[in-house]
mmCIF file of C-alpha atoms in Angstrom:
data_model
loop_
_atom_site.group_PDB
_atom_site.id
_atom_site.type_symbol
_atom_site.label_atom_id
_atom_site.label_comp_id
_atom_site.label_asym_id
_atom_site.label_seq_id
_atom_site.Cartn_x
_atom_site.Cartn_y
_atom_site.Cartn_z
ATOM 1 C CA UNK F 13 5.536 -2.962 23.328
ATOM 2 C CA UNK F 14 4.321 -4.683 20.322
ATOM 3 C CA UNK F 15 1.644 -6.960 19.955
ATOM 4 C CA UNK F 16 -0.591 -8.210 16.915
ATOM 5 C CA UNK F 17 -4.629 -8.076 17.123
ATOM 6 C CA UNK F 18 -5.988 -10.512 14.523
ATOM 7 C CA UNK F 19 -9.569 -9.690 13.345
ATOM 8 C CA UNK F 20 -11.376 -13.045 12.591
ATOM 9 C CA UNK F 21 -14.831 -13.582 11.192
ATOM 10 C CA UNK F 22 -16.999 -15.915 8.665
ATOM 11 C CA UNK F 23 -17.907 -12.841 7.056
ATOM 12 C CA UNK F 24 -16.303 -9.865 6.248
ATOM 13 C CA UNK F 25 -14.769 -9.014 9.484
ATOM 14 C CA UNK F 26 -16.294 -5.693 9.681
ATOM 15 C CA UNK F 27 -17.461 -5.906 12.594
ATOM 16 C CA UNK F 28 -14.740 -7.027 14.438
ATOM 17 C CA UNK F 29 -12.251 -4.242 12.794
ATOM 18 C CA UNK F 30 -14.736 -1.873 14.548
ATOM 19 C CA UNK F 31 -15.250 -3.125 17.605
ATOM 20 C CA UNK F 32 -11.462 -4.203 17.839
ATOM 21 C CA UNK F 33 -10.003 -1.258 16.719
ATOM 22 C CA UNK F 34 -12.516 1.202 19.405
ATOM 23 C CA UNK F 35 -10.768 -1.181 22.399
ATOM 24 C CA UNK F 36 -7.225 -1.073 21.310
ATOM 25 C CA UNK F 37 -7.714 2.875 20.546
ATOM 26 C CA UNK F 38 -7.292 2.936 24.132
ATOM 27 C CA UNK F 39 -3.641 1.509 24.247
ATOM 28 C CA UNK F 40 -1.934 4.269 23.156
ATOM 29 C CA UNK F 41 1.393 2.824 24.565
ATOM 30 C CA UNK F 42 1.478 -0.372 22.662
ATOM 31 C CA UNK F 43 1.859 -0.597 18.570
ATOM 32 C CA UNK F 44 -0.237 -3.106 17.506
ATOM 33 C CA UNK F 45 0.231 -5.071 13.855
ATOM 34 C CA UNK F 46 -3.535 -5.413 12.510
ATOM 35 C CA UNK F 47 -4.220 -8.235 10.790
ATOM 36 C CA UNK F 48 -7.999 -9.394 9.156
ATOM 37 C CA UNK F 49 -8.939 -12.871 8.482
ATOM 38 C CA UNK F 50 -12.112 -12.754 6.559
ATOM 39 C CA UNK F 51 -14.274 -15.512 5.433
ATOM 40 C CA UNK F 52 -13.073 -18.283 8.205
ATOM 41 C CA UNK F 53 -16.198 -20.396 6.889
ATOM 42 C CA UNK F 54 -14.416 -23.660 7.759
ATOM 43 C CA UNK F 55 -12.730 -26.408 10.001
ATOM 44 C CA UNK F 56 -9.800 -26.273 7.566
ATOM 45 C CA UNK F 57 -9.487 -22.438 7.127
ATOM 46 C CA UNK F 58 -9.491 -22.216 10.867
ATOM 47 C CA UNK F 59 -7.243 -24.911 11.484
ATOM 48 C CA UNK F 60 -5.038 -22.545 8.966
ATOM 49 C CA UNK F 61 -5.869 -19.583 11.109
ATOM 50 C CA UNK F 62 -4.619 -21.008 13.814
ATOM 51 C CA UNK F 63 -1.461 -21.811 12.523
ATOM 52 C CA UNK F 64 -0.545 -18.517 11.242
ATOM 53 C CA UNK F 65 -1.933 -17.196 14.659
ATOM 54 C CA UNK F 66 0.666 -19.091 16.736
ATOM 55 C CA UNK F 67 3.207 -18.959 14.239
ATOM 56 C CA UNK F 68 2.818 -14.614 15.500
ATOM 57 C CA UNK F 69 3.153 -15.273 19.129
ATOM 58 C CA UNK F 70 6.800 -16.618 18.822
ATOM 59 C CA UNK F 71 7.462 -13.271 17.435
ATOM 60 C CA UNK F 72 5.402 -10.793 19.739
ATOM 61 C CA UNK F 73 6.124 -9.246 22.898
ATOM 62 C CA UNK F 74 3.258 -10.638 24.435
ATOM 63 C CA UNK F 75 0.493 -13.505 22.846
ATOM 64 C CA UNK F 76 -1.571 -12.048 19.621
ATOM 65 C CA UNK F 77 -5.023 -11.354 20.687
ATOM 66 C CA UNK F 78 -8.249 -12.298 18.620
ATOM 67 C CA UNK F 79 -11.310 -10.269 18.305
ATOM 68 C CA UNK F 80 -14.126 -12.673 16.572
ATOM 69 C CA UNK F 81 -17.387 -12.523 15.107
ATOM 70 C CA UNK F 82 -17.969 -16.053 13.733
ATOM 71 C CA UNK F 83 -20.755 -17.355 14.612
ATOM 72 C CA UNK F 84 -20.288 -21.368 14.250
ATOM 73 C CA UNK F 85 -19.607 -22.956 17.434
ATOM 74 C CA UNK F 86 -17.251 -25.131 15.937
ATOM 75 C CA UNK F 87 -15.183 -23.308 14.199
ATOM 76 C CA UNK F 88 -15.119 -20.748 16.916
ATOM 77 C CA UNK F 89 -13.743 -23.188 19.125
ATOM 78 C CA UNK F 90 -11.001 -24.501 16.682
ATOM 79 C CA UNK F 91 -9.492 -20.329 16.686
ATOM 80 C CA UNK F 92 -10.041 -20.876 20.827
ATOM 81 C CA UNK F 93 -7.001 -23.589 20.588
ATOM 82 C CA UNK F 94 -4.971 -20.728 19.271
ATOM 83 C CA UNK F 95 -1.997 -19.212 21.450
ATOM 84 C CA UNK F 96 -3.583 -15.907 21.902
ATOM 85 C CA UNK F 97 -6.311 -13.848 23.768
ATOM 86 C CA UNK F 98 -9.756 -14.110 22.678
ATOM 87 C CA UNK F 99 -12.341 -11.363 22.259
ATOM 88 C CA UNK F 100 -15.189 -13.354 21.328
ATOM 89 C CA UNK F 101 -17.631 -10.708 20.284
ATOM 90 C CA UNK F 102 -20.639 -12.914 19.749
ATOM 91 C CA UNK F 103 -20.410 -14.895 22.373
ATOM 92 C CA UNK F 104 -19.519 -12.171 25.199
ATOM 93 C CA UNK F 105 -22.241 -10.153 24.383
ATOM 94 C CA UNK F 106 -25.386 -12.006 22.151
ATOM 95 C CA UNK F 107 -25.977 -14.800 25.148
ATOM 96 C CA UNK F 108 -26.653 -12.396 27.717
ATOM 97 C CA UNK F 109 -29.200 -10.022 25.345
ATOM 98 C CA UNK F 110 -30.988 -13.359 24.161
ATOM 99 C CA UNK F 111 -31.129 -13.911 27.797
ATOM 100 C CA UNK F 112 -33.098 -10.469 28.639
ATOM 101 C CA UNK F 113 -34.935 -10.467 25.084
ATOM 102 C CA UNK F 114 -35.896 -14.071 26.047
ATOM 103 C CA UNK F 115 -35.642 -14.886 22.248
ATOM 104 C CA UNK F 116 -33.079 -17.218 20.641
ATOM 105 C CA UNK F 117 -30.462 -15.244 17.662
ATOM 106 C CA UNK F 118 -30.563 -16.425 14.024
ATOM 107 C CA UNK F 119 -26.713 -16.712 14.303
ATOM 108 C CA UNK F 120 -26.739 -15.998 10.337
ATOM 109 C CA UNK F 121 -23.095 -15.131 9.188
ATOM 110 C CA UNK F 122 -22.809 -11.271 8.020
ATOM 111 C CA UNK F 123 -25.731 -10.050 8.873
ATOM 112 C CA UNK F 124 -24.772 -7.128 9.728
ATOM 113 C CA UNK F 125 -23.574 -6.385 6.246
ATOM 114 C CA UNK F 126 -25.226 -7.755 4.057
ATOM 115 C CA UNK F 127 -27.901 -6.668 1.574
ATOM 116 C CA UNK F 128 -30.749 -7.579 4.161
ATOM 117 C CA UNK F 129 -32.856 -4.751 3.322
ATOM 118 C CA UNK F 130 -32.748 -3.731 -0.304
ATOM 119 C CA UNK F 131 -34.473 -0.409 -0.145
ATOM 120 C CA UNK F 132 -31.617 1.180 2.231
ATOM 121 C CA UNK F 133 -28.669 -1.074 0.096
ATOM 122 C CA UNK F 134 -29.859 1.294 -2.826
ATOM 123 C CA UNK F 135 -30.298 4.276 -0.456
ATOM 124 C CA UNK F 136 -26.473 4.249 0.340
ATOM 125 C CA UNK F 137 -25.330 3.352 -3.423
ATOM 126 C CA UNK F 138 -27.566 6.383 -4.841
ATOM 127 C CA UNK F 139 -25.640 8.656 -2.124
ATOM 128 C CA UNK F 140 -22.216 7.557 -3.080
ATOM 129 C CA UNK F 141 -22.891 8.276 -6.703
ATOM 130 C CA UNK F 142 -24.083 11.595 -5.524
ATOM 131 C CA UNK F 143 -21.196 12.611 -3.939
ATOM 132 C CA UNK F 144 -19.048 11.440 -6.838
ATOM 133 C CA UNK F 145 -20.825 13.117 -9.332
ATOM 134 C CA UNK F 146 -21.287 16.677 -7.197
ATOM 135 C CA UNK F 147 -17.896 16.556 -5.834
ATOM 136 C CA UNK F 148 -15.305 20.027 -6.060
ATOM 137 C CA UNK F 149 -17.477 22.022 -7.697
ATOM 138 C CA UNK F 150 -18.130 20.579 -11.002
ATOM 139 C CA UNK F 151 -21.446 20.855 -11.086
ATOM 140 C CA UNK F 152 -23.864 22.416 -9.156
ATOM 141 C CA UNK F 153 -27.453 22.176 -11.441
ATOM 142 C CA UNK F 154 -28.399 19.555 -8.747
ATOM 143 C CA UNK F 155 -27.997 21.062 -5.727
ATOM 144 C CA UNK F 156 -31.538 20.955 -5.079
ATOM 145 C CA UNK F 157 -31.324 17.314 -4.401
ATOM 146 C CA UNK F 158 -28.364 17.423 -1.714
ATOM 147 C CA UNK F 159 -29.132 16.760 2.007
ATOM 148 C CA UNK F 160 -26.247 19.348 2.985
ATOM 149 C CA UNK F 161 -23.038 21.243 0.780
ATOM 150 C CA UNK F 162 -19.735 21.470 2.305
ATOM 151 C CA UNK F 163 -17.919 24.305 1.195
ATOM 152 C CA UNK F 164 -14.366 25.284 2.171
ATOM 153 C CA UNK F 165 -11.090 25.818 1.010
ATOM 154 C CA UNK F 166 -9.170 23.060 -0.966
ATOM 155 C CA UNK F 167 -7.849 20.040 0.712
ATOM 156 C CA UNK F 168 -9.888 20.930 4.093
ATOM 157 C CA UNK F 169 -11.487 17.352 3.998
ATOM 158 C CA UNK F 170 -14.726 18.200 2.018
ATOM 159 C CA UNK F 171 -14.652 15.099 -0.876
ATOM 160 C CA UNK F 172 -14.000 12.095 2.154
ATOM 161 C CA UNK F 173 -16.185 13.422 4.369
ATOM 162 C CA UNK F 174 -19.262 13.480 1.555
ATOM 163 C CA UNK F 175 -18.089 9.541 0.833
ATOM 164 C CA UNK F 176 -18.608 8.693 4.315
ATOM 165 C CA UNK F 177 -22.025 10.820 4.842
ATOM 166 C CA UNK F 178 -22.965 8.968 1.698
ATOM 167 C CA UNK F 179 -21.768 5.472 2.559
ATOM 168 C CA UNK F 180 -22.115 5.587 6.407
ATOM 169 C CA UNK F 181 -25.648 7.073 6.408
ATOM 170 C CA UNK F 182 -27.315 7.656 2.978
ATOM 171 C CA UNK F 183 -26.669 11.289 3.405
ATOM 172 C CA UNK F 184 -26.369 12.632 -0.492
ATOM 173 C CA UNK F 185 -23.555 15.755 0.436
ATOM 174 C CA UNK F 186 -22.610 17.853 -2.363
ATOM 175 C CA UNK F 187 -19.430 19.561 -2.272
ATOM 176 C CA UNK F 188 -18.100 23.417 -3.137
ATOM 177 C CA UNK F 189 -14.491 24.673 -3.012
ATOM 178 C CA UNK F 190 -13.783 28.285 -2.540
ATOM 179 C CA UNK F 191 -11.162 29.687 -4.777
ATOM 180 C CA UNK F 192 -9.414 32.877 -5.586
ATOM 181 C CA UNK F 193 -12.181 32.049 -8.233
ATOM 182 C CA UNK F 194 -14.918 33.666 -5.582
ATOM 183 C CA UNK F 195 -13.129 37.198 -4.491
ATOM 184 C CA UNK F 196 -15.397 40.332 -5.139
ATOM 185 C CA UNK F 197 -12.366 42.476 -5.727
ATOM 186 C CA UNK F 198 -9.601 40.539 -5.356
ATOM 187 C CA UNK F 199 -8.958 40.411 -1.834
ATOM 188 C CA UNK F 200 -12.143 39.147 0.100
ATOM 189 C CA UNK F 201 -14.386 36.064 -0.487
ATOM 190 C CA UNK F 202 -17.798 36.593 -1.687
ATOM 191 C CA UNK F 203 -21.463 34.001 -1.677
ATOM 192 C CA UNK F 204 -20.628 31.968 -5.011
ATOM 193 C CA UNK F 205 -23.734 32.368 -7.237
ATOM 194 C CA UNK F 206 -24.211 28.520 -7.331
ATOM 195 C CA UNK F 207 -24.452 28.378 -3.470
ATOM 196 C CA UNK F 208 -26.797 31.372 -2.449
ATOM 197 C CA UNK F 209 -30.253 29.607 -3.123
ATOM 198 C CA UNK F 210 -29.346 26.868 -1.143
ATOM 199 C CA UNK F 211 -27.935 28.923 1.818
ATOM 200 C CA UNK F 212 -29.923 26.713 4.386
ATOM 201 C CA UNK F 213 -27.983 23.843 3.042
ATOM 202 C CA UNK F 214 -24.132 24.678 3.447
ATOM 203 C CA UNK F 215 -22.098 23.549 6.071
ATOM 204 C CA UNK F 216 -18.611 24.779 6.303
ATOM 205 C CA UNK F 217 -15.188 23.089 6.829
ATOM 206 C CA UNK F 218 -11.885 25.028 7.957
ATOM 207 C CA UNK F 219 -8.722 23.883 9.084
ATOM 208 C CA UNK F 220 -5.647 25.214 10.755
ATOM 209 C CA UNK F 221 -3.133 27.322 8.075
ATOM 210 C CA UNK F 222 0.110 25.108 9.061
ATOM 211 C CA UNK F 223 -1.683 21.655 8.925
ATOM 212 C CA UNK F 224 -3.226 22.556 5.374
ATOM 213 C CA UNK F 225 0.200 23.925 3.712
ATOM 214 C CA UNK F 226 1.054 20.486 4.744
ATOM 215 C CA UNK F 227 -1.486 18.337 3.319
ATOM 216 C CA UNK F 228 -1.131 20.789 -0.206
ATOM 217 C CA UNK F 229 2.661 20.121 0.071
ATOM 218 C CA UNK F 230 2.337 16.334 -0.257
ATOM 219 C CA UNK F 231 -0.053 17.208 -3.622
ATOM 220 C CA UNK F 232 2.088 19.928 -5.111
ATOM 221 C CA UNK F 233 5.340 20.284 -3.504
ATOM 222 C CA UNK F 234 6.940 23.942 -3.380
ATOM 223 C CA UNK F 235 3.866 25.915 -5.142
ATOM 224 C CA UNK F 236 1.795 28.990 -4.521
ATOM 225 C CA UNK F 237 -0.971 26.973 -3.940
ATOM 226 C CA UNK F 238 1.209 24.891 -0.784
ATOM 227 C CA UNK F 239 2.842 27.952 0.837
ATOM 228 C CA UNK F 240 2.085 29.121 3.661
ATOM 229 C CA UNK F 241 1.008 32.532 3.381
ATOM 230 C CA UNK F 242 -1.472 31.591 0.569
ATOM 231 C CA UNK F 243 -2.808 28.597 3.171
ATOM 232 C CA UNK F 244 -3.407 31.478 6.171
ATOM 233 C CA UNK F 245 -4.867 33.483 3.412
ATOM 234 C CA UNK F 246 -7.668 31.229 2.269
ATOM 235 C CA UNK F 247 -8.211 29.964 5.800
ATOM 236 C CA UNK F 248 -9.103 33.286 7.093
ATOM 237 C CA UNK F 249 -11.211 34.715 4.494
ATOM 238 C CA UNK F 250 -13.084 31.073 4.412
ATOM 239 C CA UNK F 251 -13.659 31.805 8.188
ATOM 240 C CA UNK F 252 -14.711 35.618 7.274
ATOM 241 C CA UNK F 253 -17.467 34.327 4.797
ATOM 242 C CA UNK F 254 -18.789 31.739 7.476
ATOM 243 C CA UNK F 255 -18.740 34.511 10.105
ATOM 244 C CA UNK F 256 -20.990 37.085 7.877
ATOM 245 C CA UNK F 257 -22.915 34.942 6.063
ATOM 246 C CA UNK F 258 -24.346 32.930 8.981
ATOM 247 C CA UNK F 259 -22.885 29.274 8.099
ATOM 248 C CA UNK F 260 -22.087 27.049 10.656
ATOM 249 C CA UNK F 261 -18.616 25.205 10.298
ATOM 250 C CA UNK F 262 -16.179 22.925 12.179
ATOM 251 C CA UNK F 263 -12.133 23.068 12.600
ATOM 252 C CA UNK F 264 -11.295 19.892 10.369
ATOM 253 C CA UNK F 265 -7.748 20.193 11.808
ATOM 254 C CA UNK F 266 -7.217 17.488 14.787
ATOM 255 C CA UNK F 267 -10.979 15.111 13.616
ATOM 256 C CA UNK F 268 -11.443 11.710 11.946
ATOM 257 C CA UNK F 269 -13.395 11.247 8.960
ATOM 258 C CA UNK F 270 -15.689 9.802 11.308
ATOM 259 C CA UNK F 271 -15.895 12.605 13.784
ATOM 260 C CA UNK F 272 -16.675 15.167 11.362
ATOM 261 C CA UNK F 273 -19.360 13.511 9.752
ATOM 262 C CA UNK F 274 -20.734 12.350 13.430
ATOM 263 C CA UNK F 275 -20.690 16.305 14.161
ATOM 264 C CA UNK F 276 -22.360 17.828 10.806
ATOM 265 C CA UNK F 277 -25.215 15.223 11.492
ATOM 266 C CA UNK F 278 -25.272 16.575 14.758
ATOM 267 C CA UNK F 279 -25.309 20.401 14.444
ATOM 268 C CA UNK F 280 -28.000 19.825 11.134
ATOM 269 C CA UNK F 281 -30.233 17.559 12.619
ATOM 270 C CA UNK F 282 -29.799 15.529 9.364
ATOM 271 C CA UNK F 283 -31.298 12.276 9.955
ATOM 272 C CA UNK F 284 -29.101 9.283 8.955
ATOM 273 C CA UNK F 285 -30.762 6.672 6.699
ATOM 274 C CA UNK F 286 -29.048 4.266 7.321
ATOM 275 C CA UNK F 287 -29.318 2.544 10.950
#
């Protein structure tokens, strides 16, 4: 089957993505076409909505269905008129809590995003820049200030992962790559200078041999660096140095972005900053 979810908000539709996207996770059967209408901030862009929404179900195997976060009544009821399922976020779930909490909501459009507290807005935005500037390797002088160091083997998922520690929770993650660079004679991996003061720090990432030749292949096609053998190679002494220096680590191999940040914060104790 295949059926279109429209994401529809008078913000930025974050929220619904998010919430949308956990419930249809669970459909593995059905292909859904993902579409996000930001900004729906009035009668006529609804009215427009709504159109294009209807226009979809002609094509579908089944109406489109609509997961919504905007928080005018009226304009929430003009997308209700579409031809389509509703998920009305808001309404499904805010009038029951202001119901137990006994206290009305400020219904104030993207809340949940915006720049509401300005201290933790310039939390996350100092972590990003962090990771940016401390990313691969390049330079290490300011390790002191990182919250954690991934270190790994190229390609293993050590820059994203930093972005989204950084953007998701004001984590500042500093990243190292282990090289050929590292070997104490040529054959085994060895503590990089740059990384044994801050041995209480590192976290490691590894990933299976196959998947990783596969990721390098898309980068540099047919190269040392992609085959196989060289892949296995890194993989395993990576997993040696974790092993005898101590460093706890994850398989990056079949995890999200998501899931392998959710799991470093967990097996650190970092705290995240931003909530």
């Amino acid at each position: 089957m295949r059926r279109t979810a429209f994401f529809i908000s008078d913000g930025t539709g974050i929220t619904a993505e998010t919430l949308g996207n956990s419930l249809l996770a669970q459909f593995d059967n059905i292909e859904f076409d993902q579409i996000t209408l930001p900004y729906i901030d009035t009668a006529e862009k609804a009215f427009n909505a709504v159109k294009q929404i209807n226009k979809t179900a002609h094509y579908d195997d089944g109406r489109p269905i609509i997961f919504d976060t905007i928080v005018n009544t009226e304009i929430r009821a003009i997308i209700s008129e579409a031809d389509a399922f509703m998920v009305d976020i808001f309404g499904t779930f805010l009038s029951p809590l202001e119901e137990e909490l006994n206290s009305r909501s400020s219904y104030t459009v993207g809340k949940s995003h915006g720049i509401h507290e300005e201290r933790k807005y310039k939390q996350r935005i100092d972590a990003v820049n962090f990771a940016l500037d401390n990313d691969d390797g390049i330079r290490t002088r300011h390790y002191d200030q990182a919250d954690v160091i991934l270190v790994g083997v190229s390609r293993c998922g050590k820059t994203p992962t930093c972005l989204y520690l950084a953007l998701q929770f004001g984590i500042r993650a500093a990243n190292y790559p282990l090289t050929e660079e590292d070997m104490d004679d040529g054959m085994h991996l060895k503590m990089p200078n740059a990384l044994k003061k801050h041995r209480h720090k590192l976290f490691g990432l590894t990933i299976e041999p196959p998947q990783l030749a596969a990721i390098r292949h898309e980068r540099r096609p047919d190269s040392k660096y992609a085959a196989f053998e060289q892949c296995e190679f890194e993989v395993r002494e990576a997993s040696a140095l974790f092993a005898r220096e101590r460093i706890p680590f994850i398989d990056t191999t079949s995890l999200s972005i998501e899931e392998i940040s959710t799991r470093i914060l967990a097996q650190t104790g970092l705290e995240r900053r931003m909530k």
